[in-house]
Coordinates of C-alpha atoms in Angstrom, one line a residue:
Q85 CA 119.8 9.0 94.2
V86 CA 120.9 11.5 91.6
Q87 CA 123.7 10.7 89.2
L88 CA 125.6 13.6 87.7
V89 CA 127.9 13.6 84.7
E90 CA 129.9 16.6 83.5
S91 CA 131.0 17.2 80.0
G92 CA 132.4 20.0 77.8
G93 CA 135.9 20.2 79.3
G94 CA 139.0 20.3 77.2
L95 CA 142.0 22.2 76.1
V96 CA 141.7 25.9 75.3
Q97 CA 144.0 28.9 74.9
A98 CA 143.8 31.8 77.3
G99 CA 141.0 34.1 76.3
G100 CA 138.9 31.2 74.8
S101 CA 135.6 29.8 75.9
L102 CA 134.1 26.6 77.0
R103 CA 130.6 25.5 78.1
L104 CA 130.4 22.8 80.7
S105 CA 127.3 20.7 81.0
C106 CA 126.1 18.8 84.0
A107 CA 123.5 16.2 83.2
A108 CA 121.4 14.4 85.7
S109 CA 120.1 10.9 85.5
G110 CA 118.2 8.5 87.9
R111 CA 116.4 11.4 89.4
T112 CA 115.9 14.9 88.1
F113 CA 117.2 18.2 89.5
S114 CA 113.8 19.0 90.8
G115 CA 114.1 20.9 94.0
Y116 CA 117.9 20.9 93.9
G117 CA 120.3 23.7 93.7
V118 CA 123.3 22.9 91.6
G119 CA 126.9 24.1 92.1
W120 CA 130.1 24.0 90.2
F121 CA 133.4 23.4 92.0
R122 CA 136.9 23.0 90.7
Q123 CA 140.1 21.5 92.0
A124 CA 143.5 22.3 90.6
P125 CA 146.5 20.1 91.1
G126 CA 147.9 20.5 94.6
K127 CA 145.0 22.7 95.7
E128 CA 141.8 22.2 97.6
R129 CA 138.5 22.1 95.9
E130 CA 136.9 25.5 95.7
F131 CA 133.4 26.8 95.0
V132 CA 132.9 28.3 91.6
S133 CA 129.2 29.0 91.0
A134 CA 125.8 27.8 91.9
V135 CA 122.2 28.2 90.7
S136 CA 118.9 27.6 92.6
W137 CA 116.3 25.3 91.3
R138 CA 114.2 27.9 89.6
G139 CA 117.3 29.8 88.4
I140 CA 116.4 32.9 90.4
R141 CA 119.5 32.9 92.6
T142 CA 123.0 32.6 91.3
Y143 CA 126.3 32.8 93.0
Y144 CA 129.9 33.2 91.7
T145 CA 133.2 33.2 93.3
D146 CA 134.9 36.6 92.9
S147 CA 137.6 35.3 90.5
V148 CA 135.0 34.3 87.8
K149 CA 132.5 37.1 88.1
G150 CA 131.9 38.7 84.7
R151 CA 133.5 35.7 82.9
F152 CA 131.4 32.7 83.9
T153 CA 127.6 32.3 83.7
I154 CA 125.6 29.5 85.2
S155 CA 122.2 28.5 83.9
R156 CA 119.9 25.5 83.9
D157 CA 117.3 23.8 81.8
N158 CA 115.1 21.8 84.0
V159 CA 113.3 20.2 81.1
K160 CA 116.6 18.7 80.0
N161 CA 117.8 18.1 83.5
T162 CA 121.0 19.9 82.7
V163 CA 123.0 22.7 84.3
Y164 CA 125.5 24.7 82.3
L165 CA 128.5 26.8 83.1
Q166 CA 129.5 29.1 80.3
M167 CA 133.1 30.1 80.8
N168 CA 134.5 33.0 78.8
N169 CA 137.8 34.7 78.7
L170 CA 139.4 31.8 80.3
K171 CA 142.7 32.2 82.1
P172 CA 145.5 29.7 82.9
E173 CA 144.5 29.9 86.6
D174 CA 141.1 28.4 85.6
T175 CA 142.8 25.1 84.9
A176 CA 141.3 22.5 87.1
V177 CA 139.0 19.5 87.2
Y178 CA 135.5 20.9 87.3
Y179 CA 132.7 19.1 89.3
C180 CA 129.0 19.7 89.5
A181 CA 127.1 18.9 92.6
A182 CA 123.5 19.0 93.8
T183 CA 122.1 20.1 97.1
T184 CA 118.7 20.6 98.8
R185 CA 120.1 23.4 101.0
Y186 CA 119.1 26.9 100.5
D187 CA 122.6 28.4 101.0
L188 CA 124.2 27.2 97.8
D189 CA 127.6 28.6 98.6
K190 CA 127.7 26.6 101.8
G191 CA 126.1 23.3 101.1
P192 CA 126.5 20.5 102.0
Y193 CA 126.1 19.1 98.6
D194 CA 124.6 15.6 98.4
Y195 CA 125.6 14.4 94.9
W196 CA 128.7 14.8 92.9
G197 CA 129.7 14.1 89.3
P198 CA 133.1 12.6 88.4
G199 CA 134.5 15.8 87.0
T200 CA 135.7 17.1 83.7
Q201 CA 139.2 18.5 83.0
V202 CA 139.6 22.1 81.9
T203 CA 143.0 23.1 80.8
V204 CA 143.8 26.7 79.8
S205 CA 147.1 27.3 78.1
S206 CA 149.0 30.6 77.9

């Protein structure tokens, strides 16, 4: 079992930046791809970004391309999501998740964190 905990969320004005972290405990991220998802109030959860185990493959949903960057430090068992030029529509609870599947934009994802709130004001 892998336990995931997100951190780094908070309140930020439009145009600002946040860096989210996803830390693993229990088991490491070894062999797992990690994705970030978000869910805004009244909306379904959506895929945001993902990174393969070695960090070679990355994926981004169109709405965050050029603004968000995903990375990982396997020594620290941590995956990051650097979010720049934030927009009000980025407001959501952000979740990280781990999968052993190759297609990181499809999943399924096996383990999920509890989420961290990101609120972007205009």
